[in-house]
CSV table of C-alpha atoms in Angstrom, one decimal:
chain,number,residue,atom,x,y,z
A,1,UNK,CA,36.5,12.4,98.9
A,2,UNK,CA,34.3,14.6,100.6
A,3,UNK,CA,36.1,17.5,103.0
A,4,UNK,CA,35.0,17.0,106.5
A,5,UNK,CA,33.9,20.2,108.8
A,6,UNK,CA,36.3,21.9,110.6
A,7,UNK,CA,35.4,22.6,114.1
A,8,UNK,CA,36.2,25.5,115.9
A,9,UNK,CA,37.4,26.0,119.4
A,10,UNK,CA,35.2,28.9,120.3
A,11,UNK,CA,32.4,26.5,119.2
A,12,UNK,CA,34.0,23.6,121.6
A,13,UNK,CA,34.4,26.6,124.4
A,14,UNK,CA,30.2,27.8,124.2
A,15,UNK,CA,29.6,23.6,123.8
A,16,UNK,CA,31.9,22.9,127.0
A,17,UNK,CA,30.1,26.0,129.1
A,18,UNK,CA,26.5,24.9,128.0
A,19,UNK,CA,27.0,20.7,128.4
A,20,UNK,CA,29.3,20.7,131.9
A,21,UNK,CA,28.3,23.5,133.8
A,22,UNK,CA,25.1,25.3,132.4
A,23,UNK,CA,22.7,22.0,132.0
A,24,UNK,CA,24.5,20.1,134.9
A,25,UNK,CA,23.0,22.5,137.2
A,26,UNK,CA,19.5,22.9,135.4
A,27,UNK,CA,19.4,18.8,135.8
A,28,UNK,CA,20.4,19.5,139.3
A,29,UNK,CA,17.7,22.1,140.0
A,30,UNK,CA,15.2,20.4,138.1
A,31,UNK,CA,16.1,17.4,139.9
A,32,UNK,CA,16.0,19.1,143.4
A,33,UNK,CA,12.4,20.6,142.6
A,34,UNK,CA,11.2,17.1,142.2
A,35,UNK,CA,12.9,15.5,145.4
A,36,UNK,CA,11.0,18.3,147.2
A,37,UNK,CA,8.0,17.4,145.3
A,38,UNK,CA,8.6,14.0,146.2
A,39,UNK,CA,9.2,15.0,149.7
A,40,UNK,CA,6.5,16.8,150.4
A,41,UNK,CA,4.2,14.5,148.8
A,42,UNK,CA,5.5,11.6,150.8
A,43,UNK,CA,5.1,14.0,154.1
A,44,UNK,CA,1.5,14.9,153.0
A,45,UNK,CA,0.2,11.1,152.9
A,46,UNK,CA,2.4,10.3,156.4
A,47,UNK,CA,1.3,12.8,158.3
A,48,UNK,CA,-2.5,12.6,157.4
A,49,UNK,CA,-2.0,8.9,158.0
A,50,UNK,CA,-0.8,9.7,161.1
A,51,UNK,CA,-3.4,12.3,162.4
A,52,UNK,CA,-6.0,10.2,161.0
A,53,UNK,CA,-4.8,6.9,162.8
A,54,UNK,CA,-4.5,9.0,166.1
A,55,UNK,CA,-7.8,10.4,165.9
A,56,UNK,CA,-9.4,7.0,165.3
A,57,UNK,CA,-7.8,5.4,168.2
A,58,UNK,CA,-8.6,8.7,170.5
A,59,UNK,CA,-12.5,7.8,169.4
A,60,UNK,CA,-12.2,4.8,169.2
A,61,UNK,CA,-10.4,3.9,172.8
A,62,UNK,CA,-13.2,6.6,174.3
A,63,UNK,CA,-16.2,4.3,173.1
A,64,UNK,CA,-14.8,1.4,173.8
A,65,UNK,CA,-14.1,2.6,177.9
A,66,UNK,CA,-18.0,3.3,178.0
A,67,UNK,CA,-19.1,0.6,176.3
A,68,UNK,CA,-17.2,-1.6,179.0
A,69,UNK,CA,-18.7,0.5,181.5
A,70,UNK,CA,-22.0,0.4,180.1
A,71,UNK,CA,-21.7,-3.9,179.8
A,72,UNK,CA,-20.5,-4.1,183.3
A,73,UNK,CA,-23.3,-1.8,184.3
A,74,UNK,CA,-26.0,-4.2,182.3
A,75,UNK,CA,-24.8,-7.2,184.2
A,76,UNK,CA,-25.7,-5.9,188.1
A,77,UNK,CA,-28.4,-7.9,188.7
A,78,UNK,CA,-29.6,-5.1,191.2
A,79,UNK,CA,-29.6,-2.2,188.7
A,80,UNK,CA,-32.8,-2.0,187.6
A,81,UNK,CA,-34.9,-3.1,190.7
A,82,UNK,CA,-37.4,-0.5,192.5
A,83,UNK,CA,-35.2,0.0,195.2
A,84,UNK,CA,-32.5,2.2,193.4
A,85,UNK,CA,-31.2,3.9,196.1
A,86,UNK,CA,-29.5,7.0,196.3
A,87,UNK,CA,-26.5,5.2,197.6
A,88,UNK,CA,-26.7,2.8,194.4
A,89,UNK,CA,-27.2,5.9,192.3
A,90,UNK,CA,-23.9,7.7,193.8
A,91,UNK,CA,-21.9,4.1,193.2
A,92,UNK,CA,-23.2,4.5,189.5
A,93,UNK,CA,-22.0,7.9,189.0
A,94,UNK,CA,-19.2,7.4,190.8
A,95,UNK,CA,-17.8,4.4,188.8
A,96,UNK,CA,-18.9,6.8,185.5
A,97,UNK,CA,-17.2,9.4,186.5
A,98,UNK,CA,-13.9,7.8,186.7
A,99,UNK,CA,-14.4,6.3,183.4
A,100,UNK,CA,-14.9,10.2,182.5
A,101,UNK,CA,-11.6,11.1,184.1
A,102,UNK,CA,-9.8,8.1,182.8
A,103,UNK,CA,-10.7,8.7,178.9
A,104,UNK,CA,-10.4,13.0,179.4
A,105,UNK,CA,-13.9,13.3,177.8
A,106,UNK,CA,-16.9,13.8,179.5
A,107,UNK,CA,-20.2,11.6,179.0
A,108,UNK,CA,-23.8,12.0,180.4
A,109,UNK,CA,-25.3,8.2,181.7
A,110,UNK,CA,-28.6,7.6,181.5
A,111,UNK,CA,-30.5,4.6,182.6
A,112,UNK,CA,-34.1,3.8,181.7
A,113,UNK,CA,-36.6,0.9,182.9
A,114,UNK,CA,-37.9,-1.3,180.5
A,115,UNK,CA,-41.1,1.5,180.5
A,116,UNK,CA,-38.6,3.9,179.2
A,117,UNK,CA,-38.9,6.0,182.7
A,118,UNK,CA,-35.4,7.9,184.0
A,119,UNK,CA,-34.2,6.3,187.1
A,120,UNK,CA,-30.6,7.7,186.3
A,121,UNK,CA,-30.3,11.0,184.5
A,122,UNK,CA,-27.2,13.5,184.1
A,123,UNK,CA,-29.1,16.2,183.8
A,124,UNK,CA,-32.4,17.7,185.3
A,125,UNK,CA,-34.0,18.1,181.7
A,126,UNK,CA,-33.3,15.1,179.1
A,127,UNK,CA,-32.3,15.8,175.5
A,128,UNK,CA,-35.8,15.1,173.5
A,129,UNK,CA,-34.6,12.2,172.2
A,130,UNK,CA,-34.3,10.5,175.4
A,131,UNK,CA,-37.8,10.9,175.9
A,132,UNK,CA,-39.3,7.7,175.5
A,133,UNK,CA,-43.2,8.3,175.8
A,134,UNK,CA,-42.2,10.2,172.5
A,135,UNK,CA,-39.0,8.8,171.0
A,136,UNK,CA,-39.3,5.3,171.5
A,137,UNK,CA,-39.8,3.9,168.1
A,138,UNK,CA,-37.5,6.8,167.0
A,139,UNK,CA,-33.0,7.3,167.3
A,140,UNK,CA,-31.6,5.4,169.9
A,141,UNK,CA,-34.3,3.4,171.5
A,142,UNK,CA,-35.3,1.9,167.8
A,143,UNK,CA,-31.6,0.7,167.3
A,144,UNK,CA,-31.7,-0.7,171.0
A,145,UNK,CA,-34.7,-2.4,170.0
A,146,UNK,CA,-33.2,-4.4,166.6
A,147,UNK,CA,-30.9,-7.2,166.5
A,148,UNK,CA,-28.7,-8.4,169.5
A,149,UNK,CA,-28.2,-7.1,173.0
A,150,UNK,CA,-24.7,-5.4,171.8
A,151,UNK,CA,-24.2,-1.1,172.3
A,152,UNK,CA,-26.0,0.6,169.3
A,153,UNK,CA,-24.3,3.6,168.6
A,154,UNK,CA,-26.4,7.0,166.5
A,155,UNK,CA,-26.1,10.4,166.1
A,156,UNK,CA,-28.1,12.9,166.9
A,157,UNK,CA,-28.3,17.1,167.0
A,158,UNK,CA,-28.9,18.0,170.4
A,159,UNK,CA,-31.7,20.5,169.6
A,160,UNK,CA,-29.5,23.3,170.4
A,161,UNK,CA,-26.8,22.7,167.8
A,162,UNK,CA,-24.7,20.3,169.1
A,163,UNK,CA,-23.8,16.8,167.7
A,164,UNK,CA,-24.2,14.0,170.1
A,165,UNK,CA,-22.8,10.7,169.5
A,166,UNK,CA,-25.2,8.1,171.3
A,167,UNK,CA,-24.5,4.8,172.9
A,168,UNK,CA,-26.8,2.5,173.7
A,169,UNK,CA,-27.5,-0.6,175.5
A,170,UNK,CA,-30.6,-3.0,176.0
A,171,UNK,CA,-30.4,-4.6,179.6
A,172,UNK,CA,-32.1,-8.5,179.2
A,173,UNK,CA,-32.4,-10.4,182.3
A,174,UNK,CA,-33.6,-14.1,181.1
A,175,UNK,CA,-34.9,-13.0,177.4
A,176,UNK,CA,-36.9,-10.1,179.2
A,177,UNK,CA,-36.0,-6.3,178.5
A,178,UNK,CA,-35.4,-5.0,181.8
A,179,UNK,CA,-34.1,-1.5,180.6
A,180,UNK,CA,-31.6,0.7,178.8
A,181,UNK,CA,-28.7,2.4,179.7
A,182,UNK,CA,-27.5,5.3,177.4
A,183,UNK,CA,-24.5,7.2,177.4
A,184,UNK,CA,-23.9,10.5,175.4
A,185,UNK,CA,-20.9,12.5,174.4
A,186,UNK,CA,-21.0,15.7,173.1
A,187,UNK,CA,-19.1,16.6,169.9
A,188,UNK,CA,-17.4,19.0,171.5
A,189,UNK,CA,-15.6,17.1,173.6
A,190,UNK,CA,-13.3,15.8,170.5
A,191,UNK,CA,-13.1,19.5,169.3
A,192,UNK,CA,-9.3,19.7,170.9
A,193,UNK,CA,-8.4,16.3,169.1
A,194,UNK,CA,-8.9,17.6,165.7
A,195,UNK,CA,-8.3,21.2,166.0
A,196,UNK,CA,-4.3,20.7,166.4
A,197,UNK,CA,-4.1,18.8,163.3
A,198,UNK,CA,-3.2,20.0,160.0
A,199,UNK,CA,-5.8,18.3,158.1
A,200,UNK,CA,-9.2,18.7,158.8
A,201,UNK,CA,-11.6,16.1,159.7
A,202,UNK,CA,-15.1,15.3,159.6
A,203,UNK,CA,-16.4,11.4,161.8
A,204,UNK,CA,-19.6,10.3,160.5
A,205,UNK,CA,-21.8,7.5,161.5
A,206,UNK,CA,-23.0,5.1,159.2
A,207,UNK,CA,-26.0,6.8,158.2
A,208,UNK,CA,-23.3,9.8,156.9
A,209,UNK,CA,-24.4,11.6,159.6
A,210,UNK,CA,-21.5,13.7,160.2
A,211,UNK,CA,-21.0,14.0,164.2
A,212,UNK,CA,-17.5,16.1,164.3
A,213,UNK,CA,-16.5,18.1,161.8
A,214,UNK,CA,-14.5,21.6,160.9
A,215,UNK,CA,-14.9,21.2,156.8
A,216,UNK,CA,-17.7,22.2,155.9
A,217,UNK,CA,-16.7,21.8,152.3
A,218,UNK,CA,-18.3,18.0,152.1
A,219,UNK,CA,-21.3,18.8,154.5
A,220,UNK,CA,-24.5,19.0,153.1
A,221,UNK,CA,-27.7,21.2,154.2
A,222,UNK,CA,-29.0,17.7,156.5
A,223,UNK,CA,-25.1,18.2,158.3
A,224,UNK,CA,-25.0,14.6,155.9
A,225,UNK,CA,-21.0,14.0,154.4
A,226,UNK,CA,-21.8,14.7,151.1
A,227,UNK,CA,-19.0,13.1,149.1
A,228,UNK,CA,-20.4,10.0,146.7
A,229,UNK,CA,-17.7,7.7,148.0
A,230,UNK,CA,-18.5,6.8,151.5
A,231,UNK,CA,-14.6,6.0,152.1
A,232,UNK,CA,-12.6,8.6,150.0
A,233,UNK,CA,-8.9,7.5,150.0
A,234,UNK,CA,-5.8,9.8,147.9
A,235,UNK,CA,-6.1,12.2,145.9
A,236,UNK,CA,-9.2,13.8,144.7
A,237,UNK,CA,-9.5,16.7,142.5
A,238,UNK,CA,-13.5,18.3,143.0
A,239,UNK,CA,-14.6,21.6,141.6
A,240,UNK,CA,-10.9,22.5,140.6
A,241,UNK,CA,-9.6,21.9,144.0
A,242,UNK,CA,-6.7,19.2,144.6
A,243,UNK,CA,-7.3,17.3,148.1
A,244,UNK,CA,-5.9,14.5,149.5
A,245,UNK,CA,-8.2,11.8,151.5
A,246,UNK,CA,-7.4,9.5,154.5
A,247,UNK,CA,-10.2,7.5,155.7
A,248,UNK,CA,-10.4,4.9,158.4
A,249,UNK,CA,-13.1,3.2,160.5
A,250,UNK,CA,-13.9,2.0,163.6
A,251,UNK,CA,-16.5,-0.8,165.7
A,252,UNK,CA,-17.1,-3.0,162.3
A,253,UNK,CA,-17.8,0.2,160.0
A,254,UNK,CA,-20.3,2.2,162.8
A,255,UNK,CA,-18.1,5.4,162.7
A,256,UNK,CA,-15.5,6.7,159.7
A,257,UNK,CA,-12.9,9.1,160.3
A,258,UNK,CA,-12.4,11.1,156.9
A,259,UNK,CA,-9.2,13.1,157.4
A,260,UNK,CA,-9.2,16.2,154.2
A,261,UNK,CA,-6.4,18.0,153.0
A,262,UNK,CA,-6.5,20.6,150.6
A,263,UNK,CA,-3.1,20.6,148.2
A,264,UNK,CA,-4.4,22.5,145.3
A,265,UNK,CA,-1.9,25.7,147.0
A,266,UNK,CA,1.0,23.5,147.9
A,267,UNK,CA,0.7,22.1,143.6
A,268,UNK,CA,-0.1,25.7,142.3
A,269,UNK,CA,3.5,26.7,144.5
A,270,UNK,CA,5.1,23.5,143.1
A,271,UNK,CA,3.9,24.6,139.2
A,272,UNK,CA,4.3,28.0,139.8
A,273,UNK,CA,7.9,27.4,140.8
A,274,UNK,CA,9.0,24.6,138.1
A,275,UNK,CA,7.2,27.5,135.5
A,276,UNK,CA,9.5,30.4,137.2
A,277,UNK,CA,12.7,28.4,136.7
A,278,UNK,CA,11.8,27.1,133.5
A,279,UNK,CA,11.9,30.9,132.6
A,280,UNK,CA,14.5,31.8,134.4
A,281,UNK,CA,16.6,29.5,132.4
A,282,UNK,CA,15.1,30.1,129.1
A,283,UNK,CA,16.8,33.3,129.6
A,284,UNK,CA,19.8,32.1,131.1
A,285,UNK,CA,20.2,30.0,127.9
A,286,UNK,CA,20.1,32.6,125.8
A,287,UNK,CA,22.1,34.8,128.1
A,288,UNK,CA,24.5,32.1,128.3
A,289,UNK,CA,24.9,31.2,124.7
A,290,UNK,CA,25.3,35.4,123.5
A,291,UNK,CA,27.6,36.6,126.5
A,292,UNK,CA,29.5,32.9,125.6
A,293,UNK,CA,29.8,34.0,122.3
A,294,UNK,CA,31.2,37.1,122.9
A,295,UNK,CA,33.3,35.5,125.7
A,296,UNK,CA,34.9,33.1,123.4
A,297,UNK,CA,35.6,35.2,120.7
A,298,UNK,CA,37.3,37.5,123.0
A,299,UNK,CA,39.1,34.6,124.0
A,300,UNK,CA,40.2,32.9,120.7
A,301,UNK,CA,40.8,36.5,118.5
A,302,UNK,CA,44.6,35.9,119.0
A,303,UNK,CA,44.2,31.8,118.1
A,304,UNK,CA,42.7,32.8,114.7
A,305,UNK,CA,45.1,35.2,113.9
A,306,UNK,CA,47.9,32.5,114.8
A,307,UNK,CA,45.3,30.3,112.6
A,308,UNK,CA,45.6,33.0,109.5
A,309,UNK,CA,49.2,33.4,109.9
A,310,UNK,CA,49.6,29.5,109.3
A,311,UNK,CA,47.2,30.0,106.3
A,312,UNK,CA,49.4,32.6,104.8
A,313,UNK,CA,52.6,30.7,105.7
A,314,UNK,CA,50.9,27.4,103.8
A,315,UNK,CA,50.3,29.7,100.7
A,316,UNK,CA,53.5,30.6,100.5
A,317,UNK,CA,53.4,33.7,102.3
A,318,UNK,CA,56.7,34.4,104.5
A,319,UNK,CA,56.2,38.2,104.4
A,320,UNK,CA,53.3,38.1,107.0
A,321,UNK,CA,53.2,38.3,110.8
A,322,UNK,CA,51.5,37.3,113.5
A,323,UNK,CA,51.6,40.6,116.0
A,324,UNK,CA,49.8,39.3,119.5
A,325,UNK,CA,49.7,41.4,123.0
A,326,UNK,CA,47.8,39.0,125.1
A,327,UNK,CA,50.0,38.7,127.5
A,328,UNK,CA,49.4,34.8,127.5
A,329,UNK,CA,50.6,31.3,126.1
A,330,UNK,CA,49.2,32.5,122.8
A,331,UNK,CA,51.5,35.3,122.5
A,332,UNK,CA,54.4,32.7,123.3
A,333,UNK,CA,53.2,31.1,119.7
A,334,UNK,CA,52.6,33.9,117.9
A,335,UNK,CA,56.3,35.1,118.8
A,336,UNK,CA,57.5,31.4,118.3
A,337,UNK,CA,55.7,31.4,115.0
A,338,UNK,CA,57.2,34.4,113.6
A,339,UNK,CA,60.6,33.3,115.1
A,340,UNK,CA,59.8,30.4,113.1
A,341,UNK,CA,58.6,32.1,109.2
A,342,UNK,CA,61.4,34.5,109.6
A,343,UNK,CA,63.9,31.5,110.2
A,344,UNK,CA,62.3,29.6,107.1
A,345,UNK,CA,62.4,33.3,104.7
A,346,UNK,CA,66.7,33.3,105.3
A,347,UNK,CA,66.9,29.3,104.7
A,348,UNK,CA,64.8,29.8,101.8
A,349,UNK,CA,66.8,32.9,100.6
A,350,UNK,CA,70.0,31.5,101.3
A,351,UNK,CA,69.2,28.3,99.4
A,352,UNK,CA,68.5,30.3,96.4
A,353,UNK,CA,71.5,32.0,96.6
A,354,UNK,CA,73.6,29.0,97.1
A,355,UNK,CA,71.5,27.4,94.4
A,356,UNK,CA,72.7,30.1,92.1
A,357,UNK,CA,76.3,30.3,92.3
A,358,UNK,CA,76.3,26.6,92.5
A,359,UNK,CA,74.8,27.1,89.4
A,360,UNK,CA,77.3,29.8,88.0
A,361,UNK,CA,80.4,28.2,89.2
A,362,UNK,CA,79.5,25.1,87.6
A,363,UNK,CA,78.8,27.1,84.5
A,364,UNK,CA,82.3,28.8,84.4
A,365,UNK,CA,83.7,25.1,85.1
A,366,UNK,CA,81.9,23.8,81.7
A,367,UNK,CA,83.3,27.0,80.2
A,368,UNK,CA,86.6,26.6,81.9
A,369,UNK,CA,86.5,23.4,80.3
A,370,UNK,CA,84.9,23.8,76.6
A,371,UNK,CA,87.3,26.4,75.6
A,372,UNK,CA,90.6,24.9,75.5
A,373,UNK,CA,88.9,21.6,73.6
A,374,UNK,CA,87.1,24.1,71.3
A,375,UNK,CA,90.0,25.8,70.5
A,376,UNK,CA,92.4,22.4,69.8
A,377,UNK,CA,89.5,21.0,67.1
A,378,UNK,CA,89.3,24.4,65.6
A,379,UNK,CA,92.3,25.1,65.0
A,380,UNK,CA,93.3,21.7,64.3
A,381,UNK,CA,90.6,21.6,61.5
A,382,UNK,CA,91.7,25.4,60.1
A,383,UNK,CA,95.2,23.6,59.8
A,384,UNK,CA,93.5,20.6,57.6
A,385,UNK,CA,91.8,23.4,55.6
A,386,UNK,CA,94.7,25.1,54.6
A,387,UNK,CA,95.9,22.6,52.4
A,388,UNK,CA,92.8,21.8,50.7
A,389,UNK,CA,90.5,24.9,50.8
A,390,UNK,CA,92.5,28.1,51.9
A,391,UNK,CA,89.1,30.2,51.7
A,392,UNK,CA,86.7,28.0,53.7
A,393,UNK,CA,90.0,28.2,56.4
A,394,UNK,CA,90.2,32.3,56.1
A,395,UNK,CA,86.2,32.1,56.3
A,396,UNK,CA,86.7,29.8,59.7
A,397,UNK,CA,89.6,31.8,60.8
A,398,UNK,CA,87.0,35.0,61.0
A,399,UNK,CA,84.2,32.5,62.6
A,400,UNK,CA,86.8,31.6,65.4
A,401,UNK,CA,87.7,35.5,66.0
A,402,UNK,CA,83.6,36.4,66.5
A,403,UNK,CA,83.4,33.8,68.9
A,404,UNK,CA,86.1,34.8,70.9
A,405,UNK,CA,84.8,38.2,70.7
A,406,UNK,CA,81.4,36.9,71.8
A,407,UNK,CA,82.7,35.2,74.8
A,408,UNK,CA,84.8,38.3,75.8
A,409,UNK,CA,82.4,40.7,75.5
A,410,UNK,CA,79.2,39.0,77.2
A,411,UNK,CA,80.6,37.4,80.0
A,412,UNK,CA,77.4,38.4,82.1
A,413,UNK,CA,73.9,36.2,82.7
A,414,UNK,CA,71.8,37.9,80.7
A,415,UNK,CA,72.5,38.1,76.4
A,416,UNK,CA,69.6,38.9,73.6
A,417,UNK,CA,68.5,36.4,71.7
A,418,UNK,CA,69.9,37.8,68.6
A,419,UNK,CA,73.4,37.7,69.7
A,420,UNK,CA,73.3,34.5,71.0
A,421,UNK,CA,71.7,33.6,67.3
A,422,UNK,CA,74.6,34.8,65.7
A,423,UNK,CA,76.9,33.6,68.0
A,424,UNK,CA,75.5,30.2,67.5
A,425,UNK,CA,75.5,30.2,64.0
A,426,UNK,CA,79.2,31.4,64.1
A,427,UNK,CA,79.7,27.9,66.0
């Protein structure tokens, strides 16, 4: 049968350290590193939900008050007459303005004949594309002019750098085009909406004209969002860089609000860390398992002397001692064990010596006992052997004598072999 492996306890200490305290808290770490991960991963998509969703409805709420304003305006019968007085003009602005003050951004209104001429303009000098002797096959007078009556919506530079986004309504009174009414908002305006959020954000139109942005990462030379998905949503990794899309859009699919957050940092951190502790307890391992070493070898030196000290006391060894100055439990059984070997030596020696005389005394007893009988039969026979054979009797008379002599003499244990030759053939 084969011998099984003996384990050792210094082995069962370093396995102890390592499995309940050492890897419990490298699991825990480990597992700490990816609940932040998790965390942070689970803010990243909330939050650029959230600032995405807010600044949708922002743009979204803001259109939608001018374009109420603009319908309401397109169903005065008296707008667009020759007579529009200065008094109708102030009502205009007036109502426009509150709209202004109501939403927090501000507009320009415009309103145009069916000839394309101003009779209401914000400013003293139109944007370029408002002119209509020029631009009216062109931006925002085109869309007016296709499909339904509804507000057409475009985007368009400003000439002087500045993105407008361009609303724009056809006025029909009984199937004839009586004018326009237009209402701009500069980009600008929405500036404070999307600098206060952590992701950055870029609206487009349609068209991927992008009319607010502050990444210019995805922004091509004709200011067009350059990304080949037109509605990016998760993560994305492009030219090496981690991002993470939100994308929404508003009035049936006419504007898209593309919120962009760069992670690539944030992961490189996460890595960077979960490489860093892998290290660290690469060398804590080793650390761990050489100082434990040490550490439980310190700690067992007087358990495998005990250990060796059994060993000799199984191999018959009584002689040896265990000598311990540990000051602990283990001292208690080295002192107990000695207490112990030196208790077993005197039983041992004291058996032996009882085993001996026992041994003597019955010896004497057999003695005590063969003697007289020897003698009786001896002499007894000598007495026979006098009548019939005086000289075998002298010859056993002289026998008899040695073997007196013999037991007189060498009363002690030990007797050469010759003597007790002789003496046995003198028996």
């Amino acid at each position: 049968m084969k011998k099984s492996k003996h384990s050792y306890f210094k082995d069962d200490i370093r396995k102890v350290l390592l499995l309940y305290a050492f890897f419990p808290a490298m699991i825990l770490t480990f597992s700490l590193l990816l609940m932040f991960w998790g965390f942070w991963k689970m803010d990243v998509v909330r939050t650029s939900q959230s600032e995405n969703r807010e600044i949708a409805e922002v743009l979204d709420q803001t259109i939608m008050e001018f374009s109420v304003f603009m319908e309401e305006l397109a169903s005065d019968d008296g707008l667009l007459l020759e007579d529009f007085t200065l008094a109708k003009q102030a009502e205009v602005f007036n109502g426009f303005y509150k709209i202004n003050n109501q939403v927090g951004k501000k507009g320009e209104l415009y309103v145009f004949n069916e000839d394309l001429k101003p009779l209401l303009k914000a400013k003293k000098t139109m944007p370029y594309y408002l002119r209509g002797e020029n631009y009216q096959n062109w931006g925002i007078f085109y869309s007016m002019g296709q499909g339904e009556d509804g507000i057409k919506i475009r985007v368009m530079e400003d000439g002087q750098g500045d993105w407008q986004l361009i609303l724009g309504k056809r006025v029909r009174v009984e199937d004839q085009v009586e004018g326009y009414i237009v209402v701009t908002l500069s980009s600008r305006e929405f500036l404070r909406n999307i600098s206060s959020k952590t992701s950055q954000t870029i609206i487009t139109d349609s068209r991927r004209v992008v009319y607010l942005s502050n990444n210019y990462t995805f922004i091509d030379g004709l200011n067009r969002f350059s990304l080949e998905d037109d509605f990016p949503m998760g993560n994305k990794k492009i030219e090496g860089i981690n991002y993470y899309f939100e994308s929404s859009q508003i009035l049936d699919q006419t504007l898209f609000v593309h919120s962009i957050r760069s992670i690539t940092n944030q992961i490189q951190f996460f890595l960077l860390l979960g490489l860093v502790l892998s290290l660290v307890f690469i060398v804590l391992i080793l650390l761990v398992l050489y100082s434990t070493k040490e550490l439980a070898a310190n700690k067992t030196t007087d358990l495998d002397k005990i250990i060796h000290g059994l060993s000799l006391a199984e191999s018959g060894d009584l002689e040896s001692r265990v000598n311990l100055s540990s000051q602990d439990e283990f001292q208690i059984i080295g002192e107990s064990f000695n207490a112990m070997v030196k208790s077993l030596k005197e039983q041992i020696d004291r058996n032996q010596e009882m085993t001996k005389r026992l041994s003597n005394t019955q010896m004497k007893q057999l003695q005590a006992q063969f003697n007289p009988h020897f003698l009786y039969n001896t002499l007894d026979n000598i007495r026979f052997m006098v009548k019939f054979s005086p000289e075998d009797a002298s010859e056993m008379i002289l026998k008899l004598s040695a073997l007196l002599r013999y037991s007189l003499d060498y009363t002690h244990d030990m007797v050469e072999l010759k003597e007790d030759l002789r003496y046995t053939e003198s028996y």
